[in-house]
Coordinates of C-alpha atoms and ligand atoms in Angstrom, one line a residue:
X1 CA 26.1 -59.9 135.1
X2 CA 28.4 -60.5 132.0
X3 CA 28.4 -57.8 129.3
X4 CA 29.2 -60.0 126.7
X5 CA 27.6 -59.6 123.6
X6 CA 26.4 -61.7 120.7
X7 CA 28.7 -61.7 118.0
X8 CA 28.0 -59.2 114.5
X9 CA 28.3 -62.2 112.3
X10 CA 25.8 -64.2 113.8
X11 CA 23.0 -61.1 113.5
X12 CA 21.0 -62.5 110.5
X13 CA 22.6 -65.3 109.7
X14 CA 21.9 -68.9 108.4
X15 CA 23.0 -71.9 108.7
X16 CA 23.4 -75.2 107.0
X17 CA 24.5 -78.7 108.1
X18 CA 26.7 -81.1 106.6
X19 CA 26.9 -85.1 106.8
X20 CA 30.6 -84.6 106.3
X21 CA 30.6 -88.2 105.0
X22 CA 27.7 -87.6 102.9
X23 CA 28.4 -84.4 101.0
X24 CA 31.1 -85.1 97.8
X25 CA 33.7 -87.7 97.8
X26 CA 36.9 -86.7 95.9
X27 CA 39.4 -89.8 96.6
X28 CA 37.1 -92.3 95.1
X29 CA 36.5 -94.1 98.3
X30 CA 32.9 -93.9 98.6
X31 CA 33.5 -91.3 101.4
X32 CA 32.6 -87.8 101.4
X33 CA 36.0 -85.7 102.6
X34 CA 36.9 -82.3 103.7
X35 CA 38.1 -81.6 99.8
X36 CA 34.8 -82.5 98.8
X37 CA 33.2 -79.5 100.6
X38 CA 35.4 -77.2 99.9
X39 CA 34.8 -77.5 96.6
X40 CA 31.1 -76.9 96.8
X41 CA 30.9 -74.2 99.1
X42 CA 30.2 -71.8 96.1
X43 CA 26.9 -73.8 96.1
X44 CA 26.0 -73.2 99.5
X45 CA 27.0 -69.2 99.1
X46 CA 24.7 -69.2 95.8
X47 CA 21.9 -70.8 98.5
X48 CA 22.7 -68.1 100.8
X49 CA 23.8 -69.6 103.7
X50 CA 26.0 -67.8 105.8
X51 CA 27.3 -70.9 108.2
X52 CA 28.3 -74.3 107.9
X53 CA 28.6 -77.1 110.1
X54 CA 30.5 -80.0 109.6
X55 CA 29.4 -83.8 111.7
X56 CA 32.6 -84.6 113.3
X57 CA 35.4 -85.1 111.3
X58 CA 38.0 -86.7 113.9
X59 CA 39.9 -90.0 113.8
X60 CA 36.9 -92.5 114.7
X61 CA 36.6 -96.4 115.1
X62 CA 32.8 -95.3 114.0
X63 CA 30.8 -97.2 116.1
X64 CA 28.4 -94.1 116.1
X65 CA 29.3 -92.8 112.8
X66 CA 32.2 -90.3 114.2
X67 CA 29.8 -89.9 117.3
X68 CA 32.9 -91.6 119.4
X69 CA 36.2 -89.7 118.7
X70 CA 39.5 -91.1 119.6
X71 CA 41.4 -88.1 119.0
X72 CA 40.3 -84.7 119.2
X73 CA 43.0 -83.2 117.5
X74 CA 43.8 -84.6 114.4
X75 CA 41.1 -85.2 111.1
X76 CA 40.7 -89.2 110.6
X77 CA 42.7 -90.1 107.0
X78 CA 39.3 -91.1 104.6
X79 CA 37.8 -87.0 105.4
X80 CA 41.9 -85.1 104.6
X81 CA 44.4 -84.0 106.9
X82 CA 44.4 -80.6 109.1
X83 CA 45.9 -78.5 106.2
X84 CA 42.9 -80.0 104.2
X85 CA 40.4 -78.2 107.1
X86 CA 42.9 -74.6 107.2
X87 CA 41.8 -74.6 102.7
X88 CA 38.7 -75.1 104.1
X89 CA 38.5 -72.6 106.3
X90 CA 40.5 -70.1 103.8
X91 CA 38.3 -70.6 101.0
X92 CA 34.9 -70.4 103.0
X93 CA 36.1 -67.1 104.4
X94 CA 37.0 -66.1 101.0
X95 CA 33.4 -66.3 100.4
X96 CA 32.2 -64.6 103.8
X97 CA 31.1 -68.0 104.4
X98 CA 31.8 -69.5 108.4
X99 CA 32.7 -73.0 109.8
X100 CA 31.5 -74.6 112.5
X101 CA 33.0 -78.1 113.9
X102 CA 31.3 -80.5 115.9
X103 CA 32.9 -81.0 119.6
X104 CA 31.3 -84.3 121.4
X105 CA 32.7 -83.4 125.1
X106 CA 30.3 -85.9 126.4
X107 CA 32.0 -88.9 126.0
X108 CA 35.0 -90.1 123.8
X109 CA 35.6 -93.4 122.0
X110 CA 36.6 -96.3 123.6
X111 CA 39.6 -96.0 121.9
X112 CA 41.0 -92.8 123.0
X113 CA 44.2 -92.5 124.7
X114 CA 42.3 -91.7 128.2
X115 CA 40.0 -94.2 128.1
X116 CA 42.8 -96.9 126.9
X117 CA 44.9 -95.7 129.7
X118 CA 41.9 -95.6 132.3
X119 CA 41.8 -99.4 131.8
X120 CA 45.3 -100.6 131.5
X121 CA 45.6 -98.8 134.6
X122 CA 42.9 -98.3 137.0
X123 CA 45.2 -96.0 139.3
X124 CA 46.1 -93.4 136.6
X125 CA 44.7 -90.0 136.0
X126 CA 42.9 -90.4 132.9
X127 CA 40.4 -93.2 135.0
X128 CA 39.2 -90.4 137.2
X129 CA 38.1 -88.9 133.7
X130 CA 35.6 -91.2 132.9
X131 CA 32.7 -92.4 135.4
X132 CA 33.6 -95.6 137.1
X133 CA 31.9 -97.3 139.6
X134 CA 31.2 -99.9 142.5
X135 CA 28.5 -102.4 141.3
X136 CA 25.0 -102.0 142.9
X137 CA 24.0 -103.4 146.2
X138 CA 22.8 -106.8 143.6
X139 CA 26.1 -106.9 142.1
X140 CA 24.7 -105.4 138.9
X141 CA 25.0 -101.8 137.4
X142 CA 25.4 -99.1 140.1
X143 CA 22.0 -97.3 139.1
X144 CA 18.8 -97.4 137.0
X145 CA 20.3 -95.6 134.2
X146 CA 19.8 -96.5 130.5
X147 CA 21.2 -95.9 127.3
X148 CA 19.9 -93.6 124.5
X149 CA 20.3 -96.9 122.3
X150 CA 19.6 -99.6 124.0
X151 CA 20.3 -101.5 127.5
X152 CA 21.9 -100.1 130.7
X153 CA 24.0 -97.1 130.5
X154 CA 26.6 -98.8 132.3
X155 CA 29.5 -101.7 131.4
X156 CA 31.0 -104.1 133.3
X157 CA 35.1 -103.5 133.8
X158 CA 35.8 -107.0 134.4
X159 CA 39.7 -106.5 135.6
X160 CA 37.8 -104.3 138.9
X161 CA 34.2 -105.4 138.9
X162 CA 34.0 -101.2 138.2
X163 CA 31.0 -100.1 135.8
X164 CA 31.6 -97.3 133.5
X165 CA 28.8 -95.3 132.6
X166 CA 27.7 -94.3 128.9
X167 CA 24.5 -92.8 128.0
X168 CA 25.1 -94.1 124.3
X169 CA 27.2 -96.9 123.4
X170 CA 28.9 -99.0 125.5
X171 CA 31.7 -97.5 122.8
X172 CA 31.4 -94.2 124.1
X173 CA 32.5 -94.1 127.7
X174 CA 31.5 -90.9 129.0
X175 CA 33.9 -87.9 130.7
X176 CA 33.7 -86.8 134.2
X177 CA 32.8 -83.6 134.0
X178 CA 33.2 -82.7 137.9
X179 CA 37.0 -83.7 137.3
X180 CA 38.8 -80.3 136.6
X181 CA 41.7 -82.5 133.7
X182 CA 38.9 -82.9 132.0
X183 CA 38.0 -79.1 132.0
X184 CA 41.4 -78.5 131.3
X185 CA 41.8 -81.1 128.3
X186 CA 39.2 -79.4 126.4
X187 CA 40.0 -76.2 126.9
X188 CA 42.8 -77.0 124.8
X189 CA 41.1 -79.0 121.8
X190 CA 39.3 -75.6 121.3
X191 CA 42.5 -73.6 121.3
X192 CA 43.5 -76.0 118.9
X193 CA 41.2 -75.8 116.5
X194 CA 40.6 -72.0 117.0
X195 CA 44.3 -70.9 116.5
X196 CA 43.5 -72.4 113.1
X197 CA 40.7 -70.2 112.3
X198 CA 37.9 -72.6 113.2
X199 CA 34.9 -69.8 113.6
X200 CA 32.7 -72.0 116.1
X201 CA 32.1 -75.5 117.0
X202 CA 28.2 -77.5 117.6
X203 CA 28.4 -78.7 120.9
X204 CA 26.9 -82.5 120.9
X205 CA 25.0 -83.8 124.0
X206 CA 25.6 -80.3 125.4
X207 CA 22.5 -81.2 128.2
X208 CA 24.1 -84.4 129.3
X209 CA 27.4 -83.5 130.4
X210 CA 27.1 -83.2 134.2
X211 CA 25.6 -85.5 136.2
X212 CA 24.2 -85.9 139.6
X213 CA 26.9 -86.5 142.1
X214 CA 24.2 -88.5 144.2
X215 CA 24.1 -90.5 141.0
X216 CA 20.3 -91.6 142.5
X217 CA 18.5 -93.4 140.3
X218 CA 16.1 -91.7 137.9
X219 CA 12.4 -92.0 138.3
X220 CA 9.9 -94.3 135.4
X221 CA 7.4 -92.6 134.0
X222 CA 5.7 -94.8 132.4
X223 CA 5.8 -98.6 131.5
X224 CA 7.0 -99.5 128.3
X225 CA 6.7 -102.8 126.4
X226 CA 9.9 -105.0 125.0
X227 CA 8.7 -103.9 122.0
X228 CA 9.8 -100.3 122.6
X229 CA 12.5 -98.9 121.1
X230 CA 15.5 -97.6 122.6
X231 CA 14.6 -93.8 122.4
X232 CA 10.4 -94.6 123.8
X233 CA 12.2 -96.4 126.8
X234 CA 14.9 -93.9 127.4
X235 CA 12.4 -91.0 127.2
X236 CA 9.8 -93.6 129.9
X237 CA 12.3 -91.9 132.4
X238 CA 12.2 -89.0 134.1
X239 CA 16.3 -87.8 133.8
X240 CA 16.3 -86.1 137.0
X241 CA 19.8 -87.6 137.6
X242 CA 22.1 -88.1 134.4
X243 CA 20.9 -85.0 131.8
X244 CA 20.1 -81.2 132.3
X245 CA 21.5 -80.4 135.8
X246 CA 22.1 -77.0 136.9
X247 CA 25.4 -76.2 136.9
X248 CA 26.0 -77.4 133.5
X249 CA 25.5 -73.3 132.6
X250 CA 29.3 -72.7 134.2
X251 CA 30.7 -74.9 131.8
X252 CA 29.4 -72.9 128.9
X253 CA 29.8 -70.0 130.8
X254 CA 33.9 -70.9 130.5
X255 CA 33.3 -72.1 126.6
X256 CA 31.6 -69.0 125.5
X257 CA 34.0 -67.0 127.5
X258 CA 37.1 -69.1 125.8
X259 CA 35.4 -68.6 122.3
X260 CA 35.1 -64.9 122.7
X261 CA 38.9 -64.6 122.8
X262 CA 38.2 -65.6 119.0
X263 CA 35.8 -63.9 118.1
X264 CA 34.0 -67.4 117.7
X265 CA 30.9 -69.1 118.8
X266 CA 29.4 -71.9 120.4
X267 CA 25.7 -73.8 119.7
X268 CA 24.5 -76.5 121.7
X269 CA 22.9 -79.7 120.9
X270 CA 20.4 -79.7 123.5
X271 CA 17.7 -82.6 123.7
X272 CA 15.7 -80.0 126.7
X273 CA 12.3 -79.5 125.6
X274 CA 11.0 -77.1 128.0
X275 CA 11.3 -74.0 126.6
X276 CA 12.3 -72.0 130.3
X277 CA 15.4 -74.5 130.5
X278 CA 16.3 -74.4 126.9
X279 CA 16.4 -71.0 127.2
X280 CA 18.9 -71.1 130.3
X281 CA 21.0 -72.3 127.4
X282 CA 21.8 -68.8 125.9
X283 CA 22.5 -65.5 126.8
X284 CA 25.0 -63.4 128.0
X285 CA 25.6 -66.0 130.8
X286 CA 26.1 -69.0 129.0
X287 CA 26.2 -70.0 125.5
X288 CA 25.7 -68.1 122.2
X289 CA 23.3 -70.6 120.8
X290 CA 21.3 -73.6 121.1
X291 CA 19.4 -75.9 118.9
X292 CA 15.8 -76.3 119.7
X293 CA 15.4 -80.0 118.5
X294 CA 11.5 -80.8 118.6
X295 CA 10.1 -79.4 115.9
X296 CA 12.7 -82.3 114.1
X297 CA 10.7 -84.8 116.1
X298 CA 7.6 -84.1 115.6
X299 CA 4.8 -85.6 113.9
X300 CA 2.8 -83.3 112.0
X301 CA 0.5 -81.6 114.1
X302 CA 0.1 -77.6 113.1
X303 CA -1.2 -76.2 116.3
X304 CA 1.7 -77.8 118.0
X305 CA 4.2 -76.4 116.0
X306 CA 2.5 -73.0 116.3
X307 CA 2.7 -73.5 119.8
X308 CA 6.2 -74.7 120.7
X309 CA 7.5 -71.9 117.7
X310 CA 5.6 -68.9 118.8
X311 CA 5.9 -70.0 123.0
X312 CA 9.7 -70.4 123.1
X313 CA 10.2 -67.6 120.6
X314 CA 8.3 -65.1 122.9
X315 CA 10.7 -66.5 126.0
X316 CA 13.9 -66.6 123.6
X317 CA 14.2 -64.3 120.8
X318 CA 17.5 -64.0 119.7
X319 CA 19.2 -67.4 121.2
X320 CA 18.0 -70.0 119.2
X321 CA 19.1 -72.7 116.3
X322 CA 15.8 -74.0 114.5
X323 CA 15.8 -76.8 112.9
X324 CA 13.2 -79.5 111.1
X325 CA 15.7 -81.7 110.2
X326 CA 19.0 -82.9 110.8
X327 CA 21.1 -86.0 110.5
X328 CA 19.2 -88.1 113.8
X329 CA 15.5 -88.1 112.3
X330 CA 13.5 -88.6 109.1
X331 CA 13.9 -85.8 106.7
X332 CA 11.0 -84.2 107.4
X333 CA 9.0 -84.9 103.9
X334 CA 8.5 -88.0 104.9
X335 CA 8.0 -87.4 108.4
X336 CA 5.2 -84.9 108.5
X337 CA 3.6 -86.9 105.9
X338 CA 3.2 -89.8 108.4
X339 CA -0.1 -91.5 108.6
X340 CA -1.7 -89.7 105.4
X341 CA -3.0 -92.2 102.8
X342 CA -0.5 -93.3 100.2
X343 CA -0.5 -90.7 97.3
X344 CA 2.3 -89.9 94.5
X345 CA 1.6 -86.6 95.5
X346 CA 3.0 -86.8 98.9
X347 CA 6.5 -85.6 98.3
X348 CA 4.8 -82.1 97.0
X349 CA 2.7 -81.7 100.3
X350 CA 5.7 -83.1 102.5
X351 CA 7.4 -80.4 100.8
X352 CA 5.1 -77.4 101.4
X353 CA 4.8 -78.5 105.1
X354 CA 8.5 -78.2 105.8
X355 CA 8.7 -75.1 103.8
X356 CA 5.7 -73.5 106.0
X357 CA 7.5 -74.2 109.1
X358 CA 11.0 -73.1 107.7
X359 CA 9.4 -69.7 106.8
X360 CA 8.0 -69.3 110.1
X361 CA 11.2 -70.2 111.9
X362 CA 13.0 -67.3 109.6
X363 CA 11.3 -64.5 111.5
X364 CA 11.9 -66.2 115.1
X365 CA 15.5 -64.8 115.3
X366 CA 18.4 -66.7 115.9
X367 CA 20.2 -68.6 113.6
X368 CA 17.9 -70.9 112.0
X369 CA 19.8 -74.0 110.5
X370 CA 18.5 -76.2 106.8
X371 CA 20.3 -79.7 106.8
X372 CA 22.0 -80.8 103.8
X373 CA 19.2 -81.7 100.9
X374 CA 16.3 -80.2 102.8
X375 CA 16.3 -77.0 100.3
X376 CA 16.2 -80.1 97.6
X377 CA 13.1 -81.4 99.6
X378 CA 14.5 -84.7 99.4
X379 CA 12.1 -87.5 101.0
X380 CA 13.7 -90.2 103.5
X381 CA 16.2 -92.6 101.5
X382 CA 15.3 -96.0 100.4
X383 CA 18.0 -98.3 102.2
X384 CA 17.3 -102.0 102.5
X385 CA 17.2 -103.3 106.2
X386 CA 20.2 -105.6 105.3
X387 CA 22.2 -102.2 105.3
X388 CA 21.4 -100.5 107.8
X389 CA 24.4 -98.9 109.4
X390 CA 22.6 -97.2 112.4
X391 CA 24.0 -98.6 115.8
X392 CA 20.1 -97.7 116.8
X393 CA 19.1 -100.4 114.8
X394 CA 21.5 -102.5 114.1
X395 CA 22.0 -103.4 118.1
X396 CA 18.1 -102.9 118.7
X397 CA 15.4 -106.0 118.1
X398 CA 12.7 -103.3 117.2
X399 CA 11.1 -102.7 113.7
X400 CA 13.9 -99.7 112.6
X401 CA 11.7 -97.1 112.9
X402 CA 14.1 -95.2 114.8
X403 CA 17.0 -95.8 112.2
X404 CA 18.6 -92.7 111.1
X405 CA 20.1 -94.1 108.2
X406 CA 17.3 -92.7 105.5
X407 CA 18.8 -89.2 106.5
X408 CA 22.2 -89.6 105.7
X409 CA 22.2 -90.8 102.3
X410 CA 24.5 -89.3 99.5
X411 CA 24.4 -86.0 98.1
X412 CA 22.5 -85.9 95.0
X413 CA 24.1 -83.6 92.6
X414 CA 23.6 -84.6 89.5
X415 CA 22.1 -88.0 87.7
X416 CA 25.3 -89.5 86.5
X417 CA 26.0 -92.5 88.6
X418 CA 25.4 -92.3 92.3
X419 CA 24.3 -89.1 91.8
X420 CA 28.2 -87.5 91.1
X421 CA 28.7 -88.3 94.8
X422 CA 31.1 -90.6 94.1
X423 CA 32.8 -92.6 91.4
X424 CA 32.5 -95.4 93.6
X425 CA 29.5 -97.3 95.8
X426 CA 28.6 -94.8 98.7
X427 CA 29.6 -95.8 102.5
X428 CA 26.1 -96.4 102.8
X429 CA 24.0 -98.3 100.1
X430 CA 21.2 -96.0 99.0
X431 CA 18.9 -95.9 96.0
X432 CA 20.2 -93.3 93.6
X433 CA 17.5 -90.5 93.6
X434 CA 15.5 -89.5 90.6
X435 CA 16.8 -86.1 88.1
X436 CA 14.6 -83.8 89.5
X437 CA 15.8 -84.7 93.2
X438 CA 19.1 -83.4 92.0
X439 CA 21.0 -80.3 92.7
X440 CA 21.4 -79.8 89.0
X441 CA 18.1 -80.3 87.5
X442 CA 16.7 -78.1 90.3
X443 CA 19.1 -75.2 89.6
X444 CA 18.0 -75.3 85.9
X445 CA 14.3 -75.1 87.1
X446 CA 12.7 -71.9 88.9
X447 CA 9.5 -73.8 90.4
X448 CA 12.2 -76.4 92.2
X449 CA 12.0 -76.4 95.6
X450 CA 16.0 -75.3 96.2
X451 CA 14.8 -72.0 94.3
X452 CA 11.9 -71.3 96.8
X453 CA 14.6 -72.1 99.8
X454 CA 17.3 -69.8 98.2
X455 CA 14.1 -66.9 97.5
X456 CA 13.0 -67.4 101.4
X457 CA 17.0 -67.1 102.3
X458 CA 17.2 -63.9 99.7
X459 CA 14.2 -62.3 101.4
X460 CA 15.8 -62.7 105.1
X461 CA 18.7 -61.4 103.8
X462 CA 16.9 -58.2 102.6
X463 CA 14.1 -57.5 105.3
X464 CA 16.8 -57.0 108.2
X465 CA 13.4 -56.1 110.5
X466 CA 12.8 -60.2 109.8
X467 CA 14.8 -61.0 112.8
X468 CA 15.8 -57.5 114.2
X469 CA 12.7 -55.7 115.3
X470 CA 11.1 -56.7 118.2
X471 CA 9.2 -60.1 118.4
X472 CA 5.1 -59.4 118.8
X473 CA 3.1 -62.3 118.6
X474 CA -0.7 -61.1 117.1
X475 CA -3.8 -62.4 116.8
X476 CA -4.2 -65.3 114.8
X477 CA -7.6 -66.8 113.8
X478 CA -6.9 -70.4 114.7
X479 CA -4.1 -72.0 117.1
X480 CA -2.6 -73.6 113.5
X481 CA -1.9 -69.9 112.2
X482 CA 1.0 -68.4 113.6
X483 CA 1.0 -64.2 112.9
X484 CA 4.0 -62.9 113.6
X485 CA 5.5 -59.2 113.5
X486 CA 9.1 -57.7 113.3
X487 CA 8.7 -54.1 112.2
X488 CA 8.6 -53.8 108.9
X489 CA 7.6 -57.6 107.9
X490 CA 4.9 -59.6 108.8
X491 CA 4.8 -63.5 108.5
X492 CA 1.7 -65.2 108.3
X493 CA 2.1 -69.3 108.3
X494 CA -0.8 -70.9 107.9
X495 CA -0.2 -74.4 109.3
X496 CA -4.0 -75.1 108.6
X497 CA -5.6 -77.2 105.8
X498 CA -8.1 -74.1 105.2
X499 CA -7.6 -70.8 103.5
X500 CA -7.4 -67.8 106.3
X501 CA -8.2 -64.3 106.5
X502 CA -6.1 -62.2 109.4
X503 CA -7.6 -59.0 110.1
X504 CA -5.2 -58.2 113.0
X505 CA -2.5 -57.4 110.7
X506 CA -4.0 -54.0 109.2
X507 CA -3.1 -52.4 105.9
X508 CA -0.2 -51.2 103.8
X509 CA 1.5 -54.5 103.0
X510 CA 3.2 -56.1 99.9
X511 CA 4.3 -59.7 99.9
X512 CA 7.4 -60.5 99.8
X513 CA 7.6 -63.9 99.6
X514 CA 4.9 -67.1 99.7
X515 CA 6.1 -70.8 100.4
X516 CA 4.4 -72.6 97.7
X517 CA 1.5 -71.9 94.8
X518 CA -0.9 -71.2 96.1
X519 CA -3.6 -67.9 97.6
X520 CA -2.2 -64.9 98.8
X521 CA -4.2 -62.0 98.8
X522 CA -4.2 -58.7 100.0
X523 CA -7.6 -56.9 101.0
X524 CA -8.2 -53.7 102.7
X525 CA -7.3 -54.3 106.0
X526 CA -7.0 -58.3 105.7
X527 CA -4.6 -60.9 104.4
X528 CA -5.9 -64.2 103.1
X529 CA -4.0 -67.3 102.7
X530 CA -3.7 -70.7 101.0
X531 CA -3.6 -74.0 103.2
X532 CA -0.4 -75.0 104.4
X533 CA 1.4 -71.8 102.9
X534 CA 3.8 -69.7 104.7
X535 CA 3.3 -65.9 103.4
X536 CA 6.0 -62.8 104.1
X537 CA 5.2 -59.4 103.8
X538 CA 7.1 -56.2 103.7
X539 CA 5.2 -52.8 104.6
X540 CA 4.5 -50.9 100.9
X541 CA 7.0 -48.1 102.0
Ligands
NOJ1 C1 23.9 -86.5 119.0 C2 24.4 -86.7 117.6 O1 23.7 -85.8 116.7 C3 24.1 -88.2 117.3 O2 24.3 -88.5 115.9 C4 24.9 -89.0 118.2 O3 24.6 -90.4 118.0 C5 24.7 -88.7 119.7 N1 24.7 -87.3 119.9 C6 25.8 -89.3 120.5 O4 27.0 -88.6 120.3

């Protein structure tokens, strides 16, 4: 048994996510750079978050948006340079502030050294760092396996007759990870970026990197129609064979250990759902952190998200990432307003919903995460279907509902033009959003949402029982109230769309902090709250 230890500066912390080509664009290309942060990071210190993490900044033909990297060690010319990253790095630290890079170990771009070498020359080293193949018995791909968007997960080599495998884009050939080079290789693109004062790196497709050596093919099941798209056939599967296995632990094992030696730290992206193998994820045997990615999928449904909140936080108090959003789903005002009737005031209830769930995930431990925009409680993006730049939908027949693009729209930080993203059209061709969707018209107002996120961020920050005390779990008059104690605080989210009374919670409390307008009230012995409101309270000391 390791006695590593989680890191001080993660104890309390928050973090925040940036679409690095979505944030500010200071060269006038329509691009957001590395420059462009930088110079806002006072705003995300006046928020009160204490992390960022940047979407991958390397050298990228961009077939996936960055997603495929074609050199780990260098920043691609349209974000800055690497002396553009160390400012970065200077000036957040200036401000207490840490930065977190995104490392895709899973698979590079097709245009990476190793992957160009691997086909020039199918006897060299770097092919024995990707997964080639013999075709299958029928000539075709050597196994079942399909891709996350779309088709087989393996290509054709036509020089051998080889397959490679990808569980993304044909674009993104994907790493042996039983080959000890490729151990090696990456070992040093951390050093790299560490010896520069990097405090962490997001690790992406952190579940899928070792696969099955029997490479047997994975069980269906369920049928799905043509009409599916590519995520509802991928998930038909049971990935027994190409995601989760075992002994991916090791390799984090050797990250964590690696990071250490900087004092740095390491968060997974991990698509596991169950909450016993998520959790295998973290701990003094594996990785600092890992993202718990379902409540960002999910539909609204409150007794689910009391359950999957409350269930993995009793299992996994200290090890886990929470998110609603991020840059692969619907920003989550839209999302968990799916299904409702039409009503122009959706975006207000789409709004208290996320902020409900964001409160409870404050008292859970870990490091909860906001994406860029969600403390502005922006809705999904209007972006015609003629420019659409998801790959997802783009290369998919299917009706777009799995496009990520209405996440990843510009900035908005004022209402000059385009938003004072960018004195030119954006990368991506979005609607500019309306004044009061802006980071400077919120500032100005105290009712804006960003002032309830930066009040919830203020009151973690204060009530260090919030995620240090011990996790208890109490009784809760419906499965869509979560009632959660950590010493001194108590959280009460009411998922519900009734007013509650909790008796279980006793006396002597003050409230420290409620998620929208609405009821809180303190009896004798009993705490009532609004529908859909997240409550904190602080014992009256
Ligand atoms: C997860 C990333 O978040 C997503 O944007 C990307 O497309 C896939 N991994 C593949 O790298």
């Amino acid at each position: 048994m390791s006695d590593r230890k989680k890191r001080a500066w993660l104890d309390g912390a928050v973090g925040y996510e940036i679409y690095t080509r979505s944030f500010a664009d200071t060269t006038g290309d329509g691009f957001g750079d590395i420059n462009g942060i930088t110079e806002n990071l006072e705003y995300i210190s006046w928020l009160g978050a204490d992390i960022i993490w940047l979407t991958p900044i390397y050298p990228s033909p961009d077939h996936d948006h960055g997603y495929d990297v074609a050199d780990y060690k260098a920043v691609r010319s349209d974000h800055g340079t690497v002396a553009d990253v160390e400012a970065l790095l200077e000036r957040a630290h200036s401000l207490d502030l840490r930065v977190l890079l995104d490392i895709v170990p899973n698979h590079t771009s097709i245009e990476h050294e190793w992957f160009q070498k691997a086909i020039v020359d199918p006897t060299s080293p770097e092919r024995a760092m990707y997964l080639f193949r013999d075709a299958g018995p029928d000539g075709g791909p050597p196994n079942n396996w399909i891709s996350h968007f779309g088709g087989p997960a393996w290509t054709l080599d036509e020089a051998t007759g080889q397959y490679y495998c990808h569980l993304f884009l044909p674009e993104q050939p994907d790493l042996d990870w039983r080959n000890p080079d490729v151990l090696d290789a990456f070992d040093d693109i951390y050093r790299f970026w560490f010896e520069r004062g990097v405090d962490g790196f997001r690790i992406d497709v952190a579940h899928g990197l070792l696969k099955h050596p029997s490479f047997a093919d994975n069980p269906q099941l369920r049928e799905v129609g043509p009409e599916a798209g590519p995520l509802a056939k991928f998930f038909s599967f049971d990935h027994k064979y190409d995601m989760d296995q075992d002994d991916n632990i090791e390799i984090f094992a050797r990250w964590q250990t690696l990071a250490d030696e900087y004092d740095a730290t390491l968060l997974a992206e991990s698509g596991v759902t169950d909450h016993h193998r998520l959790a295998r994820f973290v701990g003094p045997e594996a990785l600092d952190l890992s993202f718990f990615l379902k409540p960002g999928w999910l539909e609204w449904d409150p007794a689910k998200f009391v359950d999957e909140h409350l269930s993995l936080a009793e299992i996994e108090p200290d090890g886990i990432s929470w998110v609603i959003s991020n840059h692969d789903q619907p920003r989550p005002v839209s999302r968990l307003m799916r299904g409702e009737p039409a009503s122009p005031t959706n975006d207000k209830t789409g709004i208290n919903r996320s902020l409900a769930v964001t409160t409870l995930q404050m008292v859970l431990g870990g490091v909860p995460f906001l994406y860029y925009g969600e403390e502005l409680g922006l809705s999904d993006a209007a972006i015609d279907p003629e420019n659409r730049e998801d790959p997802v939908a783009t290369r998919n027949d299917t009706d777009g509902g799995e496009a990520r693009d209405v996440a990843r729209s510009p900035m908005p930080w004022d209402s000059s033009p385009r938003n004072g993203f960018s004195s030119v059209s954006p990368w991506i061709a979005s609607e500019d959003r309306p004044p009061h969707e802006t980071v400077e018209a919120q500032r100005a107002d105290p009712a804006s949402p960003l002032h309830r996120y930066r009040a919830l961020l203020e009151t973690r920050r204060g009530l260090p029982d919030m995620h240090e005390a011990p996790f208890e779990r109490l009784d809760s008059p419906s499965d869509e109230v979560a009632v959660v104690r950590r010493g001194s605080v108590l959280v009460i989210a009411n998922l519900s769309g009734n007013e509650v009374t909790v008796s279980s919670a006793g006396s002597g409390w003050v409230e420290a902090f409620r998620s929208r307008d609405g009821l809180v009230s303190i009896g004798d012995g009993f705490l009532t709250v609004g529908p859909e409101l997240s409550a904190i309270f602080r014992a009256d000391a």
